[in-house]
C-alpha positions as CSV (number, residue, x, y, z in Angstrom):
1,M,-13.7,-27.9,14.0
2,Y,-15.1,-26.2,10.9
3,D,-16.6,-23.5,13.2
4,Y,-13.2,-22.9,14.7
5,I,-11.6,-22.5,11.3
6,L,-14.3,-20.0,10.2
7,A,-13.9,-18.1,13.5
8,A,-10.1,-17.9,13.1
9,L,-10.5,-16.7,9.5
10,Q,-12.9,-13.9,10.5
11,G,-10.5,-13.0,13.3
12,I,-7.7,-12.6,10.8
13,V,-10.0,-10.5,8.6
14,Q,-11.0,-8.3,11.5
15,G,-7.5,-8.0,13.0
16,L,-5.9,-7.0,9.7
17,T,-8.6,-4.7,8.3
18,E,-9.5,-2.8,11.6
19,F,-6.2,-1.0,11.5
20,L,-5.0,-1.3,7.9
21,P,-6.8,1.4,5.9
22,V,-9.1,-1.0,4.0
23,S,-12.2,-1.2,6.1
24,S,-13.0,-4.0,8.6
25,S,-16.7,-3.7,8.2
26,G,-16.4,-3.9,4.4
27,H,-14.2,-6.9,4.4
28,L,-16.3,-8.7,7.0
29,N,-19.3,-8.0,4.8
30,I,-17.4,-9.5,1.8
31,F,-16.3,-12.5,3.8
32,Q,-19.7,-13.2,5.2
33,H,-21.3,-12.6,1.9
34,F,-19.2,-15.1,0.0
35,T,-19.3,-17.7,2.8
36,G,-23.0,-17.5,3.5
37,I,-22.5,-16.4,7.1
38,S,-24.9,-13.6,7.9
39,G,-27.5,-12.0,10.0
40,E,-28.4,-11.2,13.5
41,G,-26.9,-14.4,14.8
42,N,-23.5,-13.1,14.0
43,L,-23.9,-9.9,16.0
44,F,-22.4,-11.2,19.2
45,F,-19.5,-12.7,17.4
46,N,-18.8,-9.3,15.7
47,V,-18.8,-7.7,19.1
48,M,-16.2,-10.0,20.4
49,L,-14.0,-9.5,17.3
50,H,-14.2,-5.8,18.0
51,L,-13.1,-6.3,21.6
52,G,-10.2,-8.4,20.3
53,T,-8.9,-5.5,18.2
54,L,-9.5,-3.2,21.2
55,V,-7.1,-5.4,23.2
56,A,-4.6,-5.1,20.3
57,V,-4.6,-1.3,20.2
58,C,-4.4,-1.0,24.0
59,A,-1.5,-3.4,24.1
60,F,0.4,-1.5,21.4
61,Y,-0.2,1.9,22.8
62,Y,-0.1,1.1,26.5
63,K,2.7,3.6,27.3
64,L,0.8,6.4,25.6
65,I,-2.4,5.3,27.4
66,F,-0.7,5.5,30.8
67,R,0.6,9.0,29.8
68,L,-2.9,10.1,28.9
69,I,-4.3,8.8,32.2
70,K,-1.6,10.7,34.0
71,A,-2.4,13.8,32.0
72,F,-6.1,13.4,32.9
73,G,-5.1,13.3,36.6
74,G,-2.9,16.3,36.2
75,I,-5.7,18.3,34.5
76,I,-8.1,17.5,37.3
77,K,-5.6,18.5,39.9
78,K,-4.8,21.8,38.1
79,I,-8.5,22.6,37.7
80,F,-9.2,22.1,41.5
81,T,-6.1,24.2,42.4
82,G,-6.8,26.9,39.9
83,K,-3.6,26.3,37.9
84,F,-5.0,24.9,34.7
85,S,-4.4,26.9,31.6
86,F,-5.7,25.8,28.2
87,K,-3.1,28.0,26.5
88,N,-0.2,26.5,28.4
89,R,-1.2,22.9,28.3
90,T,1.4,20.2,27.9
91,D,1.6,18.0,24.8
92,D,0.0,15.0,26.6
93,E,-2.8,17.3,28.0
94,N,-3.4,18.7,24.5
95,L,-3.6,15.2,23.0
96,L,-6.1,14.1,25.7
97,I,-8.3,17.2,25.1
98,M,-8.1,16.8,21.3
99,L,-9.1,13.1,21.6
100,I,-12.2,14.2,23.6
101,V,-12.9,16.9,21.0
102,G,-12.6,14.3,18.3
103,L,-15.2,12.1,20.0
104,I,-17.8,14.9,20.2
105,P,-19.0,14.4,16.6
106,L,-19.9,10.8,17.5
107,F,-23.1,12.2,19.1
108,L,-24.2,13.2,15.6
109,L,-24.9,9.4,15.1
110,F,-27.8,9.7,17.6
111,V,-29.5,12.6,16.0
112,P,-33.1,11.7,15.1
113,I,-34.0,11.6,11.3
114,G,-37.6,10.6,11.5
115,N,-39.6,7.3,11.8
116,D,-38.0,6.5,15.2
117,M,-34.6,6.4,13.4
118,K,-31.3,7.9,14.2
119,V,-28.4,8.6,12.0
120,K,-26.5,5.5,13.2
121,D,-29.4,3.4,12.0
122,L,-28.4,4.2,8.4
123,A,-25.6,1.7,8.8
124,D,-28.1,-1.0,9.5
125,I,-30.1,-0.1,6.5
126,L,-27.1,0.0,4.2
127,T,-25.9,-3.4,5.5
128,G,-29.3,-5.0,5.5
129,D,-30.7,-3.8,2.2
130,K,-30.4,-6.1,-0.8
131,T,-28.1,-3.5,-2.4
132,Y,-25.7,-3.3,0.5
133,F,-23.0,-5.2,-1.4
134,I,-22.7,-2.5,-4.1
135,V,-22.7,0.2,-1.3
136,T,-19.6,-1.7,0.2
137,G,-17.9,-1.5,-3.2
138,I,-18.6,2.2,-3.7
139,S,-17.4,2.9,-0.1
140,L,-14.1,1.0,-0.9
141,L,-13.6,3.3,-3.9
142,M,-14.2,6.3,-1.6
143,T,-11.6,4.9,0.8
144,S,-9.1,4.7,-2.1
145,A,-9.8,8.3,-3.1
146,L,-9.4,9.6,0.4
147,L,-6.1,7.8,0.9
148,F,-4.9,9.1,-2.4
149,I,-5.8,12.7,-1.6
150,G,-4.3,12.5,2.0
151,S,-1.1,10.9,0.7
152,K,-0.7,13.5,-2.1
153,L,-1.3,16.5,0.3
154,N,1.2,15.1,2.8
155,R,3.9,14.4,0.2
156,R,3.4,17.8,-1.3
157,N,4.1,19.5,2.0
158,E,7.1,17.2,2.7
159,M,8.8,17.8,-0.7
160,T,8.3,21.6,-0.7
161,N,9.1,24.4,1.5
162,N,5.9,23.8,3.3
163,S,7.4,20.8,5.2
164,S,8.2,23.1,8.1
165,K,4.5,23.9,8.4
166,L,3.5,20.3,9.1
167,K,1.9,20.2,12.6
168,S,2.9,17.6,15.2
169,G,-0.1,18.5,17.5
170,Y,-3.8,18.7,16.8
171,K,-5.9,21.8,17.3
172,V,-9.7,21.9,17.8
173,P,-10.6,22.3,14.1
174,D,-8.3,19.3,13.3
175,A,-9.8,17.1,15.9
176,L,-13.4,18.0,14.9
177,T,-12.6,17.3,11.3
178,V,-11.3,13.9,12.1
179,G,-14.3,13.2,14.4
180,V,-16.8,14.1,11.6
181,V,-15.0,11.9,9.1
182,Q,-15.1,9.1,11.6
183,C,-18.9,9.5,11.9
184,V,-19.3,9.1,8.2
185,A,-17.1,6.0,8.2
186,A,-19.3,4.5,10.9
187,I,-22.2,4.7,8.6
188,L,-20.8,3.5,5.3
189,P,-19.7,-0.2,5.2
190,G,-16.5,-0.2,3.2
191,L,-15.3,3.3,4.2
192,S,-12.2,2.7,6.3
193,R,-12.3,4.4,9.7
194,S,-8.5,4.4,10.0
195,G,-7.9,5.3,6.4
196,S,-10.4,8.2,6.3
197,T,-9.3,9.7,9.7
198,L,-5.7,9.4,8.7
199,A,-6.4,11.1,5.4
200,A,-8.4,13.8,7.3
201,G,-5.4,14.4,9.6
202,Q,-3.0,14.6,6.7
203,A,-5.3,17.0,4.8
204,R,-5.2,19.2,7.9
205,G,-1.4,19.4,7.7
206,I,-0.6,17.0,10.5
207,R,2.6,14.9,10.3
208,K,1.6,11.5,9.1
209,Q,3.0,9.5,12.1
210,D,1.3,11.8,14.5
211,A,-1.9,11.6,12.4
212,L,-1.7,7.8,12.6
213,D,-1.1,7.7,16.3
214,F,-4.1,10.0,16.9
215,T,-6.2,7.7,14.6
216,F,-5.3,4.6,16.5
217,V,-5.7,6.0,20.0
218,L,-9.0,7.6,19.0
219,A,-10.1,4.0,18.0
220,I,-10.1,2.9,21.6
221,P,-13.2,4.7,22.8
222,S,-14.7,4.4,19.3
223,I,-14.4,0.6,19.2
224,L,-15.6,0.3,22.7
225,A,-18.7,2.4,21.9
226,A,-19.4,0.4,18.7
227,A,-19.0,-2.9,20.6
228,A,-21.4,-1.7,23.3
229,L,-24.0,-0.8,20.7
230,E,-23.6,-4.1,18.9
231,L,-23.9,-6.0,22.2
232,L,-27.2,-4.2,22.9
233,D,-28.4,-5.2,19.4
234,A,-27.3,-8.8,19.9
235,I,-29.2,-9.0,23.2
236,K,-32.3,-7.6,21.6
237,S,-32.1,-9.8,18.6
238,P,-34.3,-13.0,18.4
239,E,-31.3,-15.2,18.8
240,G,-29.9,-13.3,21.7
241,I,-26.4,-14.4,22.9
242,S,-26.5,-18.1,22.2
243,A,-23.2,-18.5,20.4
244,D,-20.8,-21.4,21.1
245,M,-18.1,-19.6,23.2
246,G,-15.3,-21.8,21.8
247,P,-15.2,-20.3,18.3
248,V,-16.0,-16.9,19.7
249,I,-12.9,-17.0,22.0
250,V,-10.7,-18.3,19.1
251,G,-11.9,-15.4,16.8
252,M,-11.3,-12.8,19.5
253,V,-7.8,-14.1,20.3
254,V,-6.8,-14.2,16.7
255,A,-8.2,-10.7,16.0
256,A,-6.1,-9.4,18.9
257,I,-2.9,-11.0,17.8
258,V,-3.3,-10.1,14.1
259,G,-4.5,-6.6,15.0
260,Y,-1.4,-5.9,17.1
261,F,0.9,-6.8,14.2
262,S,-1.2,-5.0,11.7
263,I,-0.7,-1.7,13.6
264,A,3.0,-2.3,13.6
265,L,2.9,-3.1,9.9
266,F,0.9,0.0,9.0
267,K,3.2,2.3,11.0
268,W,6.2,0.8,9.2
269,M,4.5,1.2,5.7
270,L,3.6,4.8,6.5
271,K,7.1,5.6,7.6
272,T,8.6,4.0,4.5
273,D,6.1,5.5,2.1
274,R,4.6,2.2,1.1
275,T,0.9,3.0,1.8
276,F,0.1,3.7,-1.9
277,I,-0.5,-0.1,-2.1
278,F,-3.7,0.5,-0.1
279,V,-4.9,3.1,-2.6
280,I,-4.6,0.5,-5.4
281,Y,-6.0,-2.4,-3.4
282,T,-9.1,-0.6,-2.2
283,A,-9.8,0.6,-5.7
284,L,-9.5,-2.9,-7.2
285,A,-11.5,-4.4,-4.3
286,G,-14.2,-1.8,-4.8
287,L,-14.4,-2.4,-8.5
288,A,-14.5,-6.2,-8.0
289,V,-17.4,-5.9,-5.4
290,I,-19.3,-3.5,-7.6
291,G,-18.9,-6.0,-10.5
292,V,-20.1,-8.9,-8.4
293,S,-23.0,-6.8,-7.2
294,V,-24.1,-5.9,-10.7
295,Y,-23.9,-9.5,-11.8
296,E,-26.1,-10.6,-8.8
297,M,-28.7,-8.0,-9.6
298,I,-28.8,-8.8,-13.3
299,T,-28.9,-12.6,-12.8
300,S,-30.9,-12.6,-9.5
301,T,-28.4,-15.0,-8.0
302,T,-26.1,-14.7,-5.1
303,V,-22.4,-15.5,-5.5
304,C,-21.8,-17.7,-2.4
305,F,-19.6,-20.6,-1.7
306,N,-22.1,-21.9,0.8
307,F,-19.7,-22.5,3.6
308,G,-22.3,-21.5,6.2
């Protein structure tokens, strides 16, 4: 029963923090650090939690997903009939193309950096090193700063004569900027993917609701890719896939349900200008994590409630 409770709690953490701009990887690190749950044996469970949040975003945006599938079919048909025009593309065609453009920077994660390492392996180093916890805290502070900057830029445009200049659609430079920011968020545990990509969209002058929708839909292939990579790591790990499927299914279902409502919550908070609470929260959480990290390094002890 205890395993089921821990699984449900981690599902809640993943579901909430995957879509709220507070970093799911950072909060899972914090939860697992304080509860003594760690290591390679948790890889498969993390994969299933990610798939749970993938179900959530697909369920929430199913109408838009169907529109994008239709737009994809339309583009293919126009290409074969010689009628496709990049200049005269529809809104859905533009969104689909910009999502693809936004995914291109993800290939930067596979650039070799020496010693049989790739850029994406920096994430494993940062989460596996003894100082990973303080990295999580610093990254949370970075999330707070990015959210603050994005919010201020968007509000300045809305409250001045520049409000008419806010864009509802992405262009190639906008999508590439968001894609690069997403790559950085994939490396740093504690740097929120949704928060940083939303801030990047706002900084590029995109209307906040459009920026948020782009961020969440972009999460679908991003989460799927991350889950696939984690699954490969889980298979290659000494423990392999040997988890008790009962708690795994519980965690996945809870992550999906909580994730669905966290998307709705975030959209409402953004619409009603209540997102500044995340700026404050991530700043306080970052400072708290850094404080605990410094204490652990000075005393050579680990703050852990030993629930594992």
